[in-house]
Amino acid sequence: MKTVLLYQQDSYLREFEARVEEASGGRVVLDRTAFHPGPHGGLDTDTGYIFYGDKRYRVVRAAVEGDVVAHYLDSDTATLDPGAVVKGVIDWERRYRMMRLHTFSHILAAVLYEKHGVLVTGGHITSDYGKDDFSIEGGGWREVIEEAFREANEIASRCIEVKVYWLPREEALKIPGIVKLANKLPPEVEALRIVEIPGVDVQADGGPHVRNTCEIGRVVITKLESKGKRRKRVYYTLEEALEPAPEAP
């Protein structure tokens, strides 16, 4: 990526300064950003603000476009010139809820794979809910998912530190369970960002996560659906918010 993805370095970064690379109407490209673009990596877009001098512009979405992240504003008359230094501010409560659900989704997928050999076949996370599709077939699939939720919540309550680090591509490809995902990446990607929940899960993942599983809180199922013989969908959400959300170190 030409745009430096600051959220990959620090998921708790709420404010940042950046230089305008392109600006046309309501579309702005910065040299670096803490806005997570959606629906990249299965997560919804971050929202927030860009400040320039005494002007404030609402960022309604961010999106990956080629090798840059484009920020779309609620105004097509924004006066931002290339080279200008601006301040970005993330809607933190929205982001933090997505981080909690995202980390839980890793735990849930790991439990289902370990216990039943089930694979994730799709998913999406917003600030309000998450949904995942799993390759479960046969009777009793509802009970399988419900039991996996109970175990995933128990694991999250153990307060396990979530580790984020980078590995050379070839070294990362040797990790069991990560090969299929990594092979989908273009060959020019030389290093992979690894998210590890020790003893539970390890994945190549570019999105924001919480630092510790006890930040997740309790997650509950809101709906279960059969979308086909080998495609079962679960919707889930946070039972309650954790207040206050932690400050960046």
XYZ file of N, CA and C in Angstrom:
747
model
N 0.833 -1.201 0.000
C 0.000 0.000 0.000
C 0.871 1.255 0.000
N 0.498 2.194 -0.853
C 1.174 3.480 -0.849
C 0.800 4.273 0.400
N -0.462 4.175 0.812
C -0.905 4.821 2.043
C -0.395 4.033 3.239
N 0.253 4.686 4.187
C 0.711 4.026 5.414
C -0.507 3.771 6.295
N -0.693 2.505 6.693
C -1.867 2.118 7.482
C -1.514 2.160 8.964
N -1.801 3.280 9.589
C -1.415 3.486 10.984
C -2.150 2.548 11.935
N -3.376 2.147 11.595
C -4.132 1.271 12.488
C -3.499 -0.110 12.586
N -2.677 -0.478 11.594
C -1.967 -1.754 11.686
C -0.807 -1.680 12.673
N -0.320 -0.491 12.937
C 0.750 -0.301 13.912
C 0.188 -0.122 15.319
N -0.967 0.534 15.415
C -1.583 0.789 16.722
C -3.094 0.886 16.545
N -3.803 -0.165 16.944
C -5.259 -0.185 16.797
C -5.951 0.832 17.700
N -5.234 1.361 18.690
C -5.821 2.295 19.652
C -5.550 3.755 19.299
N -4.936 3.994 18.152
C -4.655 5.359 17.718
C -5.957 6.040 17.309
N -6.280 7.126 17.982
C -7.542 7.822 17.723
C -7.368 9.081 16.888
N -6.209 9.731 17.006
C -5.951 10.959 16.279
C -4.592 10.858 15.595
N -4.454 11.519 14.469
C -3.191 11.469 13.739
C -3.082 12.682 12.821
N -1.873 13.000 12.426
C -1.633 14.036 11.427
C -1.164 13.373 10.144
N -1.555 13.955 9.015
C -1.194 13.390 7.723
C -1.133 14.501 6.681
N -0.522 14.177 5.561
C -0.417 15.137 4.461
C -1.386 14.738 3.348
N -2.055 15.721 2.788
C -2.985 15.472 1.691
C -2.194 15.152 0.423
N -2.486 13.998 -0.176
C -1.855 13.604 -1.441
C -2.735 13.962 -2.631
N -4.029 13.733 -2.483
C -4.996 14.045 -3.538
C -6.255 14.590 -2.880
N -6.939 15.497 -3.565
C -8.217 16.006 -3.066
C -9.056 16.460 -4.248
N -10.229 15.883 -4.344
C -11.137 16.247 -5.417
C -12.560 16.112 -4.913
N -13.231 17.244 -4.775
C -14.581 17.206 -4.241
C -14.586 16.622 -2.850
N -15.353 15.572 -2.666
C -15.426 14.945 -1.347
C -14.508 13.757 -1.183
N -13.554 13.543 -2.084
C -12.617 12.414 -2.003
C -11.223 12.934 -1.653
N -10.641 12.364 -0.580
C -9.326 12.810 -0.113
C -8.432 11.591 0.113
N -7.220 11.657 -0.411
C -6.204 10.632 -0.165
C -5.106 11.255 0.680
N -4.750 10.595 1.784
C -3.699 11.065 2.683
C -2.471 10.171 2.543
N -1.315 10.691 2.959
C -0.102 9.869 2.882
C -0.107 8.764 3.929
N -0.921 8.921 4.992
C -1.073 7.895 6.011
C -2.425 8.070 6.671
N -2.934 7.001 7.259
C -4.264 7.093 7.845
C -4.453 6.088 8.967
N -5.289 6.465 9.928
C -5.718 5.548 10.982
C -7.140 5.068 10.721
N -7.770 5.539 9.643
C -9.104 5.093 9.281
C -9.023 3.712 8.639
N -9.720 2.751 9.231
C -9.777 1.427 8.616
C -10.780 1.477 7.465
N -10.350 1.086 6.253
C -11.264 1.130 5.111
C -12.210 -0.065 5.108
N -13.413 0.166 4.701
C -14.382 -0.934 4.630
C -14.850 -1.161 3.203
N -15.321 -2.362 2.898
C -15.400 -3.506 3.813
C -14.136 -4.364 3.782
N -12.978 -3.758 3.800
C -11.700 -4.437 3.690
C -11.509 -5.412 4.852
N -11.138 -6.650 4.533
C -10.874 -7.639 5.568
C -12.092 -8.059 6.358
N -13.289 -7.787 5.811
C -14.509 -8.206 6.494
C -15.010 -7.239 7.545
N -14.329 -6.107 7.717
C -14.757 -5.107 8.696
C -15.363 -3.907 7.991
N -16.303 -3.288 8.651
C -16.928 -2.088 8.138
C -15.928 -0.933 8.176
N -16.273 0.146 7.487
C -15.413 1.319 7.453
C -15.414 2.065 8.784
N -14.297 2.681 9.093
C -14.268 3.670 10.167
C -14.926 4.952 9.672
N -15.411 5.735 10.600
C -15.898 7.074 10.307
C -15.202 8.035 11.268
N -15.405 9.331 11.058
C -14.766 10.308 11.934
C -14.692 11.672 11.286
N -13.593 12.380 11.527
C -13.444 13.749 11.022
C -12.037 14.002 10.510
N -11.945 14.926 9.572
C -10.675 15.514 9.154
C -10.751 17.007 9.454
N -9.747 17.499 10.185
C -9.667 18.910 10.544
C -8.558 19.587 9.741
N -8.875 20.765 9.210
C -7.880 21.565 8.500
C -8.106 23.023 8.869
N -7.179 23.547 9.674
C -7.374 24.899 10.171
C -8.624 24.953 11.026
N -9.510 25.895 10.705
C -10.751 26.019 11.472
C -11.906 25.256 10.821
N -11.585 24.418 9.836
C -12.620 23.661 9.134
C -12.643 22.213 9.617
N -13.847 21.656 9.680
C -14.020 20.271 10.076
C -14.875 19.561 9.036
N -14.378 18.434 8.551
C -15.092 17.665 7.534
C -15.402 16.270 8.077
N -16.620 15.837 7.879
C -17.045 14.527 8.330
C -16.584 13.455 7.337
N -15.882 12.429 7.830
C -15.490 11.288 7.011
C -16.590 10.234 7.150
N -17.309 9.968 6.082
C -18.425 9.025 6.138
C -18.005 7.606 5.782
N -16.884 7.480 5.049
C -16.354 6.147 4.782
C -14.936 6.264 4.239
N -14.204 5.163 4.357
C -12.879 5.055 3.766
C -12.857 3.769 2.953
N -12.126 3.760 1.849
C -12.124 2.592 0.967
C -10.757 2.424 0.327
N -10.359 1.156 0.134
C -9.136 0.855 -0.592
C -9.404 1.018 -2.080
N -8.593 1.826 -2.727
C -8.707 2.036 -4.168
C -7.315 1.909 -4.770
N -7.048 0.747 -5.341
C -5.699 0.492 -5.844
C -4.739 0.350 -4.690
N -3.715 1.207 -4.653
C -2.726 1.132 -3.573
C -2.852 2.277 -2.583
N -4.029 2.921 -2.554
C -4.243 4.009 -1.599
C -5.561 3.801 -0.871
N -5.717 4.516 0.247
C -6.992 4.574 0.957
C -7.615 5.931 0.669
N -8.821 5.915 0.128
C -9.545 7.155 -0.158
C -10.536 7.421 0.965
N -10.592 8.666 1.403
C -11.524 9.080 2.445
C -12.624 9.906 1.794
N -13.871 9.532 2.038
C -15.002 10.238 1.438
C -15.684 11.102 2.489
N -15.852 12.371 2.158
C -16.394 13.355 3.079
C -17.871 13.601 2.791
N -18.548 14.205 3.755
C -19.961 14.527 3.565
C -20.130 15.846 2.822
N -19.026 16.411 2.349
C -19.069 17.657 1.596
C -18.248 17.522 0.327
N -18.822 17.854 -0.813
C -18.066 17.792 -2.070
C -17.435 19.141 -2.406
N -17.445 20.049 -1.416
C -16.823 21.360 -1.626
C -15.672 21.586 -0.644
N -15.118 20.493 -0.133
C -14.006 20.619 0.814
C -12.824 21.318 0.157
N -12.223 22.259 0.873
C -11.079 23.007 0.347
C -9.797 22.458 0.954
N -9.355 21.341 0.427
C -8.116 20.703 0.866
C -7.178 20.617 -0.325
N -5.991 21.169 -0.168
C -5.030 21.185 -1.262
C -3.928 20.166 -1.029
N -3.416 19.536 -2.085
C -2.291 18.613 -1.944
C -1.131 19.281 -1.215
N -0.575 18.562 -0.256
C 0.519 19.098 0.556
C 0.063 19.647 1.889
N -1.232 19.921 2.024
C -1.753 20.440 3.292
C -1.639 19.378 4.382
N -1.334 19.806 5.602
C -1.270 18.903 6.745
C -2.594 18.985 7.498
N -3.216 17.846 7.697
C -4.528 17.799 8.341
C -4.465 16.892 9.559
N -5.504 16.960 10.354
C -5.638 16.097 11.526
C -6.847 15.189 11.319
N -6.634 13.880 11.525
C -7.734 12.928 11.436
C -8.134 12.465 12.825
N -9.428 12.309 13.049
C -9.947 11.835 14.335
C -10.946 10.713 14.062
N -10.724 9.567 14.691
C -11.567 8.389 14.500
C -12.782 8.435 15.435
N -13.929 7.966 14.958
C -15.056 7.708 15.854
C -14.680 6.499 16.706
N -14.162 6.753 17.905
C -13.531 5.712 18.695
C -14.506 4.653 19.200
N -15.644 5.048 19.707
C -16.571 4.059 20.247
C -17.004 3.069 19.169
N -17.230 3.574 17.969
C -17.583 2.708 16.837
C -16.440 1.737 16.547
N -15.223 2.268 16.447
C -14.054 1.436 16.163
C -13.844 0.378 17.242
N -13.955 0.795 18.505
C -13.645 -0.124 19.605
C -14.621 -1.295 19.641
N -15.891 -1.040 19.345
C -16.850 -2.139 19.283
C -16.481 -3.122 18.173
N -16.041 -2.606 17.043
C -15.624 -3.495 15.955
C -14.386 -4.297 16.343
N -13.467 -3.674 17.055
C -12.272 -4.381 17.512
C -12.645 -5.548 18.416
N -13.586 -5.320 19.320
C -13.998 -6.370 20.253
C -14.672 -7.529 19.516
N -15.575 -7.207 18.597
C -16.247 -8.244 17.825
C -15.272 -8.975 16.905
N -14.333 -8.241 16.343
C -13.351 -8.837 15.438
C -12.494 -9.866 16.171
N -12.015 -9.510 17.334
C -11.188 -10.441 18.100
C -11.996 -11.653 18.525
N -13.259 -11.433 18.904
C -14.111 -12.573 19.262
C -14.293 -13.507 18.077
N -14.438 -12.948 16.880
C -14.645 -13.791 15.698
C -13.469 -14.729 15.467
N -12.264 -14.286 15.801
C -11.090 -15.155 15.691
C -11.200 -16.328 16.665
N -11.610 -16.026 17.889
C -11.734 -17.082 18.899
C -12.806 -18.084 18.491
N -13.950 -17.586 18.053
C -15.049 -18.459 17.644
C -14.631 -19.371 16.496
N -13.992 -18.807 15.490
C -13.555 -19.606 14.342
C -12.555 -20.674 14.767
N -11.663 -20.311 15.691
C -10.662 -21.269 16.162
C -11.313 -22.428 16.910
N -12.323 -22.137 17.728
C -13.013 -23.179 18.489
C -13.725 -24.140 17.540
N -14.438 -23.606 16.562
C -15.180 -24.451 15.634
C -14.243 -25.290 14.767
N -13.110 -24.724 14.403
C -12.147 -25.489 13.604
C -11.513 -26.601 14.437
N -11.127 -26.273 15.656
C -10.457 -27.230 16.524
C -11.381 -28.375 16.917
N -12.630 -28.064 17.232
C -13.574 -29.079 17.723
C -14.242 -29.871 16.604
N -14.500 -29.190 15.461
C -15.340 -29.825 14.443
C -14.761 -29.736 13.025
N -13.574 -29.153 12.871
C -13.001 -29.013 11.544
C -13.772 -28.053 10.648
N -14.530 -27.168 11.261
C -15.381 -26.230 10.529
C -14.552 -25.038 10.047
N -14.818 -24.594 8.817
C -14.118 -23.451 8.244
C -15.056 -22.252 8.124
N -14.472 -21.063 8.189
C -15.214 -19.828 7.933
C -15.310 -19.647 6.425
N -16.508 -19.442 5.914
C -16.683 -19.255 4.474
C -17.105 -17.834 4.110
N -17.271 -16.981 5.109
C -17.632 -15.594 4.852
C -17.962 -14.894 6.160
N -17.986 -13.573 6.108
C -18.323 -12.846 7.326
C -18.193 -11.351 7.155
N -18.765 -10.631 8.099
C -18.678 -9.172 8.090
C -18.919 -8.664 9.504
N -18.198 -7.612 9.865
C -18.328 -7.036 11.199
C -18.618 -5.549 11.091
N -19.650 -5.114 11.787
C -19.969 -3.696 11.915
C -19.813 -3.321 13.382
N -20.107 -2.080 13.705
C -20.025 -1.671 15.110
C -21.205 -2.205 15.913
N -22.266 -2.626 15.241
C -23.458 -3.106 15.933
C -23.522 -4.624 16.053
N -22.994 -5.327 15.071
C -23.083 -6.785 15.089
C -22.018 -7.398 14.178
N -21.812 -8.687 14.364
C -20.990 -9.462 13.462
C -21.812 -10.582 12.877
N -21.400 -11.070 11.722
C -22.024 -12.262 11.151
C -20.933 -13.105 10.509
N -21.051 -14.407 10.659
C -20.086 -15.336 10.071
C -20.824 -16.514 9.467
N -20.299 -16.999 8.354
C -20.800 -18.213 7.732
C -19.792 -19.328 7.976
N -20.302 -20.509 8.311
C -19.443 -21.650 8.605
C -19.847 -22.860 7.765
N -18.868 -23.688 7.460
C -19.089 -24.865 6.611
C -19.566 -26.050 7.443
N -20.732 -25.884 8.040
C -21.310 -26.941 8.869
C -22.446 -27.606 8.094
N -22.493 -28.928 8.137
C -23.605 -29.635 7.524
C -24.120 -30.708 8.483
N -25.321 -31.196 8.198
C -25.902 -32.225 9.047
C -26.736 -31.636 10.166
N -27.415 -32.507 10.884
C -28.254 -32.073 11.983
C -27.441 -31.634 13.188
N -28.081 -30.901 14.062
C -27.423 -30.462 15.291
C -26.478 -29.297 15.122
N -26.507 -28.612 13.965
C -25.563 -27.523 13.743
C -25.817 -26.331 14.676
N -27.073 -26.115 15.023
C -27.369 -25.016 15.947
C -26.705 -25.258 17.306
N -26.798 -26.487 17.786
C -26.178 -26.820 19.070
C -24.662 -26.700 18.998
N -24.087 -27.055 17.854
C -22.638 -26.937 17.667
C -22.207 -25.480 17.799
N -22.916 -24.574 17.145
C -22.561 -23.154 17.198
C -22.800 -22.590 18.588
N -23.904 -22.944 19.205
C -24.201 -22.437 20.549
C -23.147 -22.875 21.552
N -22.701 -24.120 21.457
C -21.658 -24.612 22.357
C -20.340 -23.897 22.080
N -20.044 -23.645 20.798
C -18.827 -22.921 20.451
C -18.848 -21.509 21.022
N -20.006 -20.868 21.044
C -20.125 -19.534 21.630
C -19.837 -19.576 23.124
N -20.369 -20.570 23.801
C -20.110 -20.679 25.233
C -18.612 -20.824 25.494
N -17.949 -21.658 24.700
C -16.515 -21.867 24.897
C -15.716 -20.625 24.519
N -16.107 -19.955 23.431
C -15.399 -18.752 23.005
C -15.506 -17.652 24.060
N -16.675 -17.497 24.666
C -16.833 -16.509 25.732
C -15.982 -16.858 26.949
N -15.905 -18.145 27.248
C -15.076 -18.566 28.379
C -13.607 -18.276 28.101
N -13.160 -18.535 26.886
C -11.772 -18.257 26.509
C -11.491 -16.759 26.607
N -12.406 -15.946 26.100
C -12.211 -14.492 26.135
C -12.076 -13.997 27.568
N -12.792 -14.617 28.502
C -12.765 -14.181 29.899
C -11.439 -14.493 30.593
N -10.555 -15.255 29.951
C -9.271 -15.608 30.561
C -8.242 -14.477 30.506
N -8.584 -13.386 29.816
C -7.673 -12.222 29.718
C -6.336 -12.608 29.085
N -6.399 -13.113 27.866
C -5.208 -13.507 27.117
C -4.712 -12.313 26.314
N -3.419 -12.043 26.395
C -2.831 -10.953 25.615
C -2.870 -11.301 24.132
N -3.327 -10.358 23.311
C -3.372 -10.542 21.863
C -2.086 -9.969 21.277
N -1.333 -10.818 20.572
C -0.047 -10.402 20.018
C -0.187 -10.066 18.534
N 0.430 -8.976 18.128
C 0.433 -8.567 16.728
C 1.880 -8.352 16.305
N 2.275 -9.009 15.219
C 3.663 -8.888 14.746
C 3.719 -9.208 13.258
N 4.871 -8.952 12.668
C 5.065 -9.179 11.241
C 6.052 -10.325 11.024
N 5.788 -11.125 9.989
C 6.691 -12.210 9.623
C 6.963 -12.166 8.129
N 8.176 -12.568 7.717
C 8.425 -12.713 6.284
C 7.425 -13.697 5.681
N 7.036 -13.463 4.462
C 5.998 -14.270 3.806
C 6.283 -15.768 3.904
N 7.498 -16.175 3.543
C 7.821 -17.598 3.519
C 7.736 -18.224 4.903
N 8.140 -17.472 5.924
C 8.056 -17.986 7.288
C 6.600 -18.107 7.720
N 5.779 -17.115 7.366
C 4.363 -17.145 7.741
C 3.637 -18.301 7.068
N 4.021 -18.631 5.834
C 3.356 -19.707 5.097
C 3.538 -21.070 5.753
N 4.506 -21.174 6.641
C 4.766 -22.443 7.308
C 3.843 -22.675 8.512
N 3.106 -21.646 8.922
C 2.229 -21.769 10.085
C 0.989 -22.561 9.702
N 0.686 -23.662 10.392
C -0.515 -24.446 10.082
C -1.777 -23.596 10.178
N -2.654 -23.738 9.194
C -3.919 -23.020 9.221
C -3.870 -21.635 8.630
N -2.679 -21.168 8.263
C -2.562 -19.816 7.717
C -2.281 -19.843 6.226
N -1.914 -21.009 5.715
C -1.454 -21.142 4.332
C -2.519 -20.740 3.326
N -3.745 -21.214 3.492
C -4.792 -20.953 2.516
C -5.054 -19.460 2.379
N -5.126 -18.776 3.504
C -5.357 -17.340 3.480
C -4.179 -16.618 2.853
N -2.976 -16.975 3.258
C -1.792 -16.269 2.774
C -1.607 -16.441 1.278
N -1.958 -17.588 0.739
C -1.770 -17.834 -0.676
C -2.681 -16.997 -1.555
N -3.689 -16.363 -0.958
C -4.564 -15.489 -1.717
C -3.948 -14.105 -1.908
N -2.874 -13.841 -1.194
C -2.242 -12.536 -1.280
C -1.397 -12.433 -2.544
N -1.274 -11.235 -3.109
C -0.435 -11.071 -4.293
C 1.018 -11.377 -3.984
N 1.780 -11.845 -4.962
C 3.161 -12.272 -4.722
C 4.088 -11.161 -4.250
N 3.732 -9.881 -4.507
C 4.614 -8.793 -4.090
C 4.565 -8.530 -2.592
N 3.606 -9.127 -1.884
C 3.531 -8.967 -0.434
C 4.637 -9.802 0.200
N 5.620 -9.137 0.782
C 6.795 -9.828 1.299
C 6.699 -10.149 2.782
N 5.829 -9.462 3.508
C 5.680 -9.703 4.941
C 4.199 -9.694 5.297
N 3.829 -10.548 6.232
C 2.440 -10.654 6.647
C 2.281 -10.202 8.100
N 1.192 -9.514 8.357
C 0.850 -9.104 9.712
C 0.113 -10.263 10.382
N 0.661 -10.725 11.489
C 0.126 -11.885 12.193
C -0.571 -11.436 13.474
N -1.784 -11.942 13.678
C -2.510 -11.715 14.930
C -2.601 -13.056 15.640
N -2.031 -13.117 16.846
C -1.974 -14.371 17.589
C -2.627 -14.218 18.955
N -3.523 -15.147 19.246
C -4.072 -15.292 20.589
C -3.447 -16.577 21.116
N -2.384 -16.477 21.903
C -1.597 -17.655 22.282
C -2.446 -18.799 22.825
N -2.197 -19.984 22.265
C -2.918 -21.162 22.687
C -4.304 -21.300 22.098
N -4.716 -20.299 21.306
C -6.077 -20.297 20.757
C -6.078 -20.207 19.240
N -5.394 -19.184 18.698
C -5.504 -18.924 17.263
C -4.324 -18.104 16.777
N -3.959 -18.304 15.521
C -2.965 -17.473 14.853
C -3.399 -17.314 13.403
N -3.472 -16.060 12.932
C -3.950 -15.783 11.584
C -3.186 -14.610 10.985
N -3.100 -14.613 9.653
C -2.667 -13.421 8.936
C -3.871 -12.488 8.869
N -3.715 -11.272 9.365
C -4.871 -10.381 9.500
C -4.396 -8.939 9.522
N -5.045 -8.092 8.733
C -4.624 -6.703 8.658
C -5.478 -5.733 9.440
N -6.487 -6.242 10.158
C -7.433 -5.359 10.819
C -7.114 -5.061 12.262
N -7.856 -4.120 12.871
C -7.636 -3.741 14.269
C -8.222 -4.761 15.249
N -7.515 -4.974 16.362
C -7.922 -5.911 17.408
C -7.691 -5.287 18.779
N -8.351 -5.851 19.796
C -8.088 -5.427 21.174
C -6.754 -6.017 21.632
N -6.195 -5.436 22.682
C -4.907 -5.916 23.201
C -5.060 -7.165 24.054
N -6.226 -7.312 24.677
C -6.430 -8.403 25.619
C -7.862 -8.919 25.474
N -8.023 -10.233 25.520
C -9.346 -10.807 25.270
C -10.384 -10.411 26.312
N -9.955 -10.029 27.518
C -10.946 -9.653 28.521
C -11.614 -8.320 28.182
N -11.082 -7.577 27.205
C -11.733 -6.348 26.752
C -12.996 -6.634 25.942
N -13.123 -7.851 25.451
C -14.248 -8.181 24.576
C -15.573 -8.091 25.309
N -15.608 -8.585 26.548
C -16.877 -8.702 27.241
C -17.615 -9.937 26.745
N -18.885 -10.029 27.047
C -19.669 -11.187 26.638
C -20.340 -10.923 25.286
N -20.290 -11.926 24.427
C -20.908 -11.832 23.099
C -22.063 -12.824 23.032
N -23.185 -12.390 22.461
C -24.382 -13.232 22.427
C -24.868 -13.416 20.994
N -25.481 -14.560 20.746
C -26.086 -14.861 19.452
C -27.410 -14.120 19.341
N -27.643 -13.488 18.198
C -28.931 -12.834 17.960
C -29.768 -13.577 16.922
N -29.100 -14.365 16.056
C -29.858 -15.075 15.026
C -29.005 -16.177 14.425
N -29.644 -17.307 14.104
C -28.998 -18.409 13.405
C -29.805 -18.715 12.150
N -29.101 -18.915 11.019
C -29.771 -19.188 9.757
C -29.047 -20.291 9.000
N -29.799 -21.112 8.291
C -29.216 -22.062 7.344
C -29.289 -21.431 5.964
N -28.138 -21.232 5.336
C -28.074 -20.638 4.002
C -27.782 -21.699 2.937
N -27.826 -22.966 3.329
C -27.543 -24.045 2.397
C -26.976 -25.245 3.129
N -26.728 -26.323 2.380
C -26.278 -27.578 2.975
C -25.012 -27.409 3.789
N -24.060 -26.636 3.284
C -22.778 -26.457 3.974
C -22.508 -24.985 4.298
N -23.563 -24.251 4.577
C -23.394 -22.834 4.893
C -24.391 -22.428 5.959
N -23.886 -22.286 7.165
C -24.723 -21.882 8.289
C -24.239 -20.524 8.793
N -25.182 -19.617 9.016
C -24.831 -18.233 9.379
C -25.246 -17.932 10.808
N -24.365 -17.226 11.510
C -24.664 -16.785 12.863
C -24.469 -15.274 12.945
N -25.450 -14.596 13.548
C -25.348 -13.171 13.844
C -25.112 -13.027 15.346
N -24.259 -12.090 15.726
C -23.946 -11.931 17.137
C -23.615 -10.479 17.447
N -23.694 -10.144 18.741
C -23.426 -8.772 19.147
C -22.868 -8.764 20.562
N -22.386 -7.611 20.987
C -21.883 -7.444 22.345
C -23.068 -7.339 23.303
N -22.987 -8.065 24.395
C -24.082 -8.039 25.366
C -24.196 -6.663 26.011
N -23.054 -6.058 26.289
C -23.063 -4.711 26.858
C -21.718 -4.071 26.572
N -21.701 -2.751 26.566
C -20.468 -2.023 26.300
C -19.598 -1.991 27.542
N -18.293 -1.970 27.328
C -17.362 -1.765 28.430
C -17.059 -0.277 28.503
N -17.269 0.324 29.631
C -17.039 1.763 29.779
C -16.058 2.019 30.905
N -15.152 2.974 30.726
C -14.895 3.620 29.459
C -13.974 2.783 28.592
N -13.954 3.035 27.301
C -12.993 2.379 26.420
C -11.594 2.847 26.796
N -10.606 1.968 26.762
C -9.270 2.328 27.234
C -8.590 3.380 26.365
N -7.779 4.182 27.007
C -7.006 5.184 26.302
C -5.787 4.538 25.659
N -5.282 5.163 24.603
C -4.030 4.696 24.021
C -2.903 4.924 25.008
N -1.872 4.052 25.001
C -0.784 4.197 25.965
C 0.036 5.443 25.693
